[in-house]
CSV table of C-alpha atoms in Angstrom, one decimal:
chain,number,residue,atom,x,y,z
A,279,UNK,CA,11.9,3.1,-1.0
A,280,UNK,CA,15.3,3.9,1.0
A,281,UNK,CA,13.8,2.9,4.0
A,282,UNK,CA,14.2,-1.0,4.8
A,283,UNK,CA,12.7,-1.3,8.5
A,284,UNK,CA,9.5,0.3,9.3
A,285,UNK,CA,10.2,3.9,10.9
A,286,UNK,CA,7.7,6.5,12.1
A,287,UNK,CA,5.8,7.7,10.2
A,288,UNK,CA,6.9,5.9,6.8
A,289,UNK,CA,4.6,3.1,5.7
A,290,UNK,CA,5.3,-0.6,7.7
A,291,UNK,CA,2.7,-2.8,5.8
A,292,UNK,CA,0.1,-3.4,3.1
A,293,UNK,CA,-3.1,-5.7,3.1
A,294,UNK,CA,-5.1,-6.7,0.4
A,295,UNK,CA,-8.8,-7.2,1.2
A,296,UNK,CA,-9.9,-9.5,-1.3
A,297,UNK,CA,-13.4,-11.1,-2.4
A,298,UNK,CA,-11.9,-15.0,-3.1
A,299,UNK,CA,-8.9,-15.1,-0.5
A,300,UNK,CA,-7.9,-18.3,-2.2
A,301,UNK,CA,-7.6,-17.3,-5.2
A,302,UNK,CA,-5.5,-14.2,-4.3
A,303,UNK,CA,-3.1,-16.5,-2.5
A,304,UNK,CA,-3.2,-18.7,-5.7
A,305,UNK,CA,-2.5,-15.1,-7.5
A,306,UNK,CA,0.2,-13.9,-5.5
A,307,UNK,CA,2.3,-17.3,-4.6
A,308,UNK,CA,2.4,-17.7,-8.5
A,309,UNK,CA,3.5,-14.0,-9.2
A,310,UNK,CA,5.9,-12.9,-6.3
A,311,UNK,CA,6.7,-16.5,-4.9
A,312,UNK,CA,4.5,-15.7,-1.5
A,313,UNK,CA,3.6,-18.5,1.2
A,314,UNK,CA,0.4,-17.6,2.7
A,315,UNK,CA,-0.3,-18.4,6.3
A,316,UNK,CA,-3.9,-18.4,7.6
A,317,UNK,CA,-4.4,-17.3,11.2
A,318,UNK,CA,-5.9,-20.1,13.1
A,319,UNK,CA,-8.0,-18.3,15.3
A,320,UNK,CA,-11.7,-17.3,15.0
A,321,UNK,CA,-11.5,-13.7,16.0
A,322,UNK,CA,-8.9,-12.9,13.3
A,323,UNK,CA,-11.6,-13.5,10.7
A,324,UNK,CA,-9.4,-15.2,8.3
A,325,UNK,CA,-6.7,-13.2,8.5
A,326,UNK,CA,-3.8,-14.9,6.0
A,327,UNK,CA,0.2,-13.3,6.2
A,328,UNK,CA,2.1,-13.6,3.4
A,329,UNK,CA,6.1,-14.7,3.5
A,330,UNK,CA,9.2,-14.5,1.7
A,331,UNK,CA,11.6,-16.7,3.7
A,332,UNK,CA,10.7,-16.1,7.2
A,333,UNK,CA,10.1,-12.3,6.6
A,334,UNK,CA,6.6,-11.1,6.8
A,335,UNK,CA,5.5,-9.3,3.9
A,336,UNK,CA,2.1,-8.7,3.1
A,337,UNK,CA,-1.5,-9.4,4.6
A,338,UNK,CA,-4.4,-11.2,2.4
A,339,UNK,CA,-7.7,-11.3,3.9
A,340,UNK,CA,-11.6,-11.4,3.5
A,341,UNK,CA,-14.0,-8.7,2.8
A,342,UNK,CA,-15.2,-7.4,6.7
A,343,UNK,CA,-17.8,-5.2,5.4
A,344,UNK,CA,-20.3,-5.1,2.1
A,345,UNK,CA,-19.1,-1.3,1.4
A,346,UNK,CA,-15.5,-2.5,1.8
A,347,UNK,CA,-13.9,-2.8,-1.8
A,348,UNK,CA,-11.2,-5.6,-3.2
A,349,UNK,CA,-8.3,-3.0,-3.3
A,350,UNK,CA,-4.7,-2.6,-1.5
A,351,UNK,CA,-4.3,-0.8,1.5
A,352,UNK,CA,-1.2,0.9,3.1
A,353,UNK,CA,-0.4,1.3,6.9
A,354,UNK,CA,1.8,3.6,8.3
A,355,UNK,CA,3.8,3.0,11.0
A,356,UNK,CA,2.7,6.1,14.3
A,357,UNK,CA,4.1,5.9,17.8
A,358,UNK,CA,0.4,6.1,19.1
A,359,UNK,CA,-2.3,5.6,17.3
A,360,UNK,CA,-4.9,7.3,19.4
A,361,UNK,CA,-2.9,10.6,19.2
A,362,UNK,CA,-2.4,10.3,15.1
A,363,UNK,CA,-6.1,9.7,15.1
A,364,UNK,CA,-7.2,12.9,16.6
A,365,UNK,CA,-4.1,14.6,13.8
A,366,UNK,CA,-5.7,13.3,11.3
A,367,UNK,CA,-9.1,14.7,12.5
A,368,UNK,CA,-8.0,17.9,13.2
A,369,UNK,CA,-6.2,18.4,9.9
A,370,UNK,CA,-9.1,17.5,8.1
A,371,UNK,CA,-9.8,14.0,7.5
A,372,UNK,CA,-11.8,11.5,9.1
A,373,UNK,CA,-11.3,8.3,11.1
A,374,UNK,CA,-13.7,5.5,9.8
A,375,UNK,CA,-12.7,2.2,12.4
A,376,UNK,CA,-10.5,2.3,15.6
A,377,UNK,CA,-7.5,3.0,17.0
A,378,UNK,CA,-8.5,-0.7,18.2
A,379,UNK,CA,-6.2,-3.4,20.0
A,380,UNK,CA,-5.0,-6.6,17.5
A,381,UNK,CA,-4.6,-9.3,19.9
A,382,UNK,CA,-0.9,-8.3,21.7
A,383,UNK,CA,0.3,-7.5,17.9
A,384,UNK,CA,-0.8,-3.4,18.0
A,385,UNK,CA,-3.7,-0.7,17.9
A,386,UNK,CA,-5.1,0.1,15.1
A,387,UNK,CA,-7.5,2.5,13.0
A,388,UNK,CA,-8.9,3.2,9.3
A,389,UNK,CA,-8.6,6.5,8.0
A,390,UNK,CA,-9.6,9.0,5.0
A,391,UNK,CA,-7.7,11.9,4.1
A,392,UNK,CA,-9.8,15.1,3.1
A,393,UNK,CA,-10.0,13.9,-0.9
A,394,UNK,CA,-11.6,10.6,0.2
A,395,UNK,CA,-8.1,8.2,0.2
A,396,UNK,CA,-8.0,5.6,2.5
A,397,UNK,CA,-5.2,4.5,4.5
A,398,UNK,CA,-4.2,2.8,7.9
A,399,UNK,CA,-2.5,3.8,11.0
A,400,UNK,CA,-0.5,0.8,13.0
A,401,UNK,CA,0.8,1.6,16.0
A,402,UNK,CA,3.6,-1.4,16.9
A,403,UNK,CA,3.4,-3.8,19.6
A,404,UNK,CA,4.5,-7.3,19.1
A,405,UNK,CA,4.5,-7.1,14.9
A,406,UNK,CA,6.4,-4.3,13.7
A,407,UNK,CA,5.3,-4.6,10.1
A,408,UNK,CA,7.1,-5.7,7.0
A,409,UNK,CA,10.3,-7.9,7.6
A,410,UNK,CA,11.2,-7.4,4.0
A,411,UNK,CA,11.5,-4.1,2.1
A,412,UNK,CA,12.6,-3.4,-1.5
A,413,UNK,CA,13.5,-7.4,-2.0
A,414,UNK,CA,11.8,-9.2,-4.9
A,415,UNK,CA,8.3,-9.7,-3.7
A,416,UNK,CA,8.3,-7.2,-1.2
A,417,UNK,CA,6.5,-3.8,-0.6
A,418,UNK,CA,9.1,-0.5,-1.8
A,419,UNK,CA,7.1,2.0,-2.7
A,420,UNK,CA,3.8,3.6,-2.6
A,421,UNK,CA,1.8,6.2,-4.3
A,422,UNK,CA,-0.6,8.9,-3.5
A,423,UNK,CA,-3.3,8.9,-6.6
A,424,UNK,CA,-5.7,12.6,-6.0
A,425,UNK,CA,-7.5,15.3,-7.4
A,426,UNK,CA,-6.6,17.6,-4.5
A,427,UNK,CA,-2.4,17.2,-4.5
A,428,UNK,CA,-2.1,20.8,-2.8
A,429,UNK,CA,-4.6,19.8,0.2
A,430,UNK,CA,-3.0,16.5,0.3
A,431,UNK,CA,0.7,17.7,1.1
A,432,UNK,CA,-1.1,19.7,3.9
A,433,UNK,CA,-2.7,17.0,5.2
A,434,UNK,CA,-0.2,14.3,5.5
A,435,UNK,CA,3.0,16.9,5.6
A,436,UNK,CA,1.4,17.7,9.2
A,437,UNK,CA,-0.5,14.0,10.2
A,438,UNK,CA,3.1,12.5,9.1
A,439,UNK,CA,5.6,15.4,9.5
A,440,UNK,CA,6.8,14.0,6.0
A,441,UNK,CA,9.3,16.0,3.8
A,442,UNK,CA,7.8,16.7,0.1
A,443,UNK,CA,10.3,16.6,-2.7
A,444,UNK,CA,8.6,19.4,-5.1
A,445,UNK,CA,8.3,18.0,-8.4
A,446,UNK,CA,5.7,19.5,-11.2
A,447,UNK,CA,4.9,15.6,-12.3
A,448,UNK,CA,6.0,13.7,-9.7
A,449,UNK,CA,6.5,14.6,-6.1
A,450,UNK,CA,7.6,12.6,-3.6
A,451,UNK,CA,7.2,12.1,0.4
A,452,UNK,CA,9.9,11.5,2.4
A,453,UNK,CA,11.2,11.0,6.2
A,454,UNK,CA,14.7,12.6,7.3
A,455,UNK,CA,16.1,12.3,3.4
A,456,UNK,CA,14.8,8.7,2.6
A,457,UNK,CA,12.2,9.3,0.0
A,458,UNK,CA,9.5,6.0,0.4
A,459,UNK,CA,6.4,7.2,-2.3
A,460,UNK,CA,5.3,10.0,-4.7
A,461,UNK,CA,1.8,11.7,-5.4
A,462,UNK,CA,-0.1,11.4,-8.9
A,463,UNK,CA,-2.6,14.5,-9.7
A,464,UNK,CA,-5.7,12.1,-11.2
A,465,UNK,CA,-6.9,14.1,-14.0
A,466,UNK,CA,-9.3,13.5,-17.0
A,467,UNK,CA,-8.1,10.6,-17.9
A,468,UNK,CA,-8.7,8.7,-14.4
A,469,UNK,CA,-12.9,7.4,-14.8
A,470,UNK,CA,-14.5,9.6,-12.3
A,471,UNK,CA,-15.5,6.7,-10.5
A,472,UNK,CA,-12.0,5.7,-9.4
A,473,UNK,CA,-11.6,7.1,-6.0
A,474,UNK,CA,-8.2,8.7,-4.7
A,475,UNK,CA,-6.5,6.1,-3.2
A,476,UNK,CA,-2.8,4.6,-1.7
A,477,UNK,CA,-1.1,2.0,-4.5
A,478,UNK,CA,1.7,0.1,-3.0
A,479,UNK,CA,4.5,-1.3,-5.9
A,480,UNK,CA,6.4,-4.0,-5.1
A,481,UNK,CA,9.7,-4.7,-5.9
A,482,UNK,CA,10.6,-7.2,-9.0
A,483,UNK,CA,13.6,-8.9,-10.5
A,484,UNK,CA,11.7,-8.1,-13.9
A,485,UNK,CA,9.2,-6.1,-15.0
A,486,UNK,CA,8.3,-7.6,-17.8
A,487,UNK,CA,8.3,-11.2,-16.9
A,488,UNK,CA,6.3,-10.3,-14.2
A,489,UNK,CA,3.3,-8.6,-16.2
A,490,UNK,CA,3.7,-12.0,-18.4
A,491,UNK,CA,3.5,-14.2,-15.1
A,492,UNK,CA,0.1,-12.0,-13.8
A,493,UNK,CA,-1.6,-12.4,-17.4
A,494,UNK,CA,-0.9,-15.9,-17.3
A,495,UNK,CA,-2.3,-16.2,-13.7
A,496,UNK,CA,-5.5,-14.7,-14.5
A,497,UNK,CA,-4.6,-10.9,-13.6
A,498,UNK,CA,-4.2,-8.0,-16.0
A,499,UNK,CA,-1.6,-5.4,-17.4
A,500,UNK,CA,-3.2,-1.9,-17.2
A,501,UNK,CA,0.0,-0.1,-17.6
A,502,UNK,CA,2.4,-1.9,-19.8
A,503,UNK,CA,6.0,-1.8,-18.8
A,504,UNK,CA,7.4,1.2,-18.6
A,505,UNK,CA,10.4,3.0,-18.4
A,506,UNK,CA,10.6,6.0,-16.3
A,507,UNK,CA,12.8,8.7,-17.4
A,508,UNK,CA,15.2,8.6,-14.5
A,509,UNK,CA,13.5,6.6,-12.5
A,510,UNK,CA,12.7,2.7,-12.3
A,511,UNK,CA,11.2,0.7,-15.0
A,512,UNK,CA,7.4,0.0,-13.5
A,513,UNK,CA,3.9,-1.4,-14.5
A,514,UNK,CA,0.5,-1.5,-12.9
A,515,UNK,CA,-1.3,-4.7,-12.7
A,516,UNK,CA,-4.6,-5.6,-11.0
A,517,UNK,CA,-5.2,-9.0,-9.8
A,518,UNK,CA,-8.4,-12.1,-10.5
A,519,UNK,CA,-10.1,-10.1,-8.1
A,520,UNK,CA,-9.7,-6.3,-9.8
A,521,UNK,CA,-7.5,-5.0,-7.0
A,522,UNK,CA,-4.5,-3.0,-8.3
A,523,UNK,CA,-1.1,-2.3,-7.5
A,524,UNK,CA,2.3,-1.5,-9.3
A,525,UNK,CA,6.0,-3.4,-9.4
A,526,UNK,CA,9.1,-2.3,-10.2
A,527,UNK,CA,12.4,-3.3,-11.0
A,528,UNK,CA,14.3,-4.0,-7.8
A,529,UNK,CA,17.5,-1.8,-7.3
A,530,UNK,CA,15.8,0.4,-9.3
A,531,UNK,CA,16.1,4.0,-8.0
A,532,UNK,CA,12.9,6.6,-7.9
């Protein structure tokens, strides 16, 4: 990801909804080093942000609903989220929560595209997002996984007004020049029972040491360490829990 502050329209933050939040900051503060702070209050439902430092990085928190699964989610960062709402209805997908008010922190909503990903919207008010971007531990890239690329592009080249870097394999969304994720067609070899669906990656200072810390912490390699031709070297893990997400090597460039 070239970006390394949230900007309109590129993605601010990620949350993992999780089934055993203690274990999944047990998880994480073992793999990427991640200090876990639970809000105190009763209205923020357990609500646990992850640091590096000082910097904000990541949200961990319970399951809110039964349908809900244990899975990442990405936010991106709108100027108002009640008029990015109605886009995103217009062009074709559907808002499932909000735009709501968090405390003084910012409004937000819960969206599907037209394939079925999920994905959020956070418009800023006191918390901007992510403090931290590309640094070990930290969110730098994330990746569209669908079986409808073409109506995809549509969709979030006009919610977004994000640039598209063509690419047969791999093609990449971007904001004034700075590239931030890609898009994977999910073809046969995806179990028809994985949904489309946003993966953040976050950035390592090894691959491979890090798919050896996970397996040791109780999480699992599904995509052994790789080396992209031209690109970073990556793998995709999933967590106690079964939620999934990707790191690569940091200074790595997609």
């Amino acid at each position: 990801m070239k970006l390394d502050k949230p900007v309109t329209g590129g993605p601010c933050w990620t949350e993992l909804g999780t089934s055993d939040l203690a274990e999944a900051k047990r998880f994480y503060a073992e793999l990427f080093g991640w200090r876990s702070e639970t809000d105190p209050r009763q209205e923020a439902g357990g609500y646990t942000v992850a640091h590096l430092g000082d910097a904000a990085v990541a949200a961990l928190t319970p399951l809110y609903q039964e349908s809900q699964p244990v899975a990442w989610n990405v936010s991106f960062a709108v100027a108002d989220a009640d008029a990015a709402a109605a886009q995103v209805t217009a062009a074709g997908g559907t808002v499932l929560l909000g735009p709501m008010d968090v405390f003084d922190l910012g409004r937000f909503a819960v969206a599907l595209d037209p394939a079925g990903a999920a994905f959020q919207l956070w418009q800023a008010r006191a918390f901007p997002g992510a403090g931290l971007f590309n640094a070990p531990g930290s969110l730098g890239w994330v990746e569209l996984l669908t079986r409808a690329p073409e109506r995809a592009e549509s969709f979030y080249t006009t919610v977004f007004g994000w640039s598209v870097r063509p690419s047969e394999h791999y093609p990449q969304w971007g904001i004034d020049g700075a590239d931030f994720g890609g898009m994977v067609r999910m073809d046969e070899k995806f179990p028809h029972e994985v949904p489309p669906h946003w993966l953040p990656y976050f950035a390592v200072a090894d691959v491979d040491a890090s798919a050896a810390t996970a397996t040791q912490a109780g999480g699992t390699v599904l995509m052994e360490p790789t080396s992209v031709p031209d690109g970073p070297r990556i793998a995709v893990l999933r967590d106690p829990q079964a939620a999934v997400f990707g790191v690569y090597r940091a200074g790595d460039e997609h």
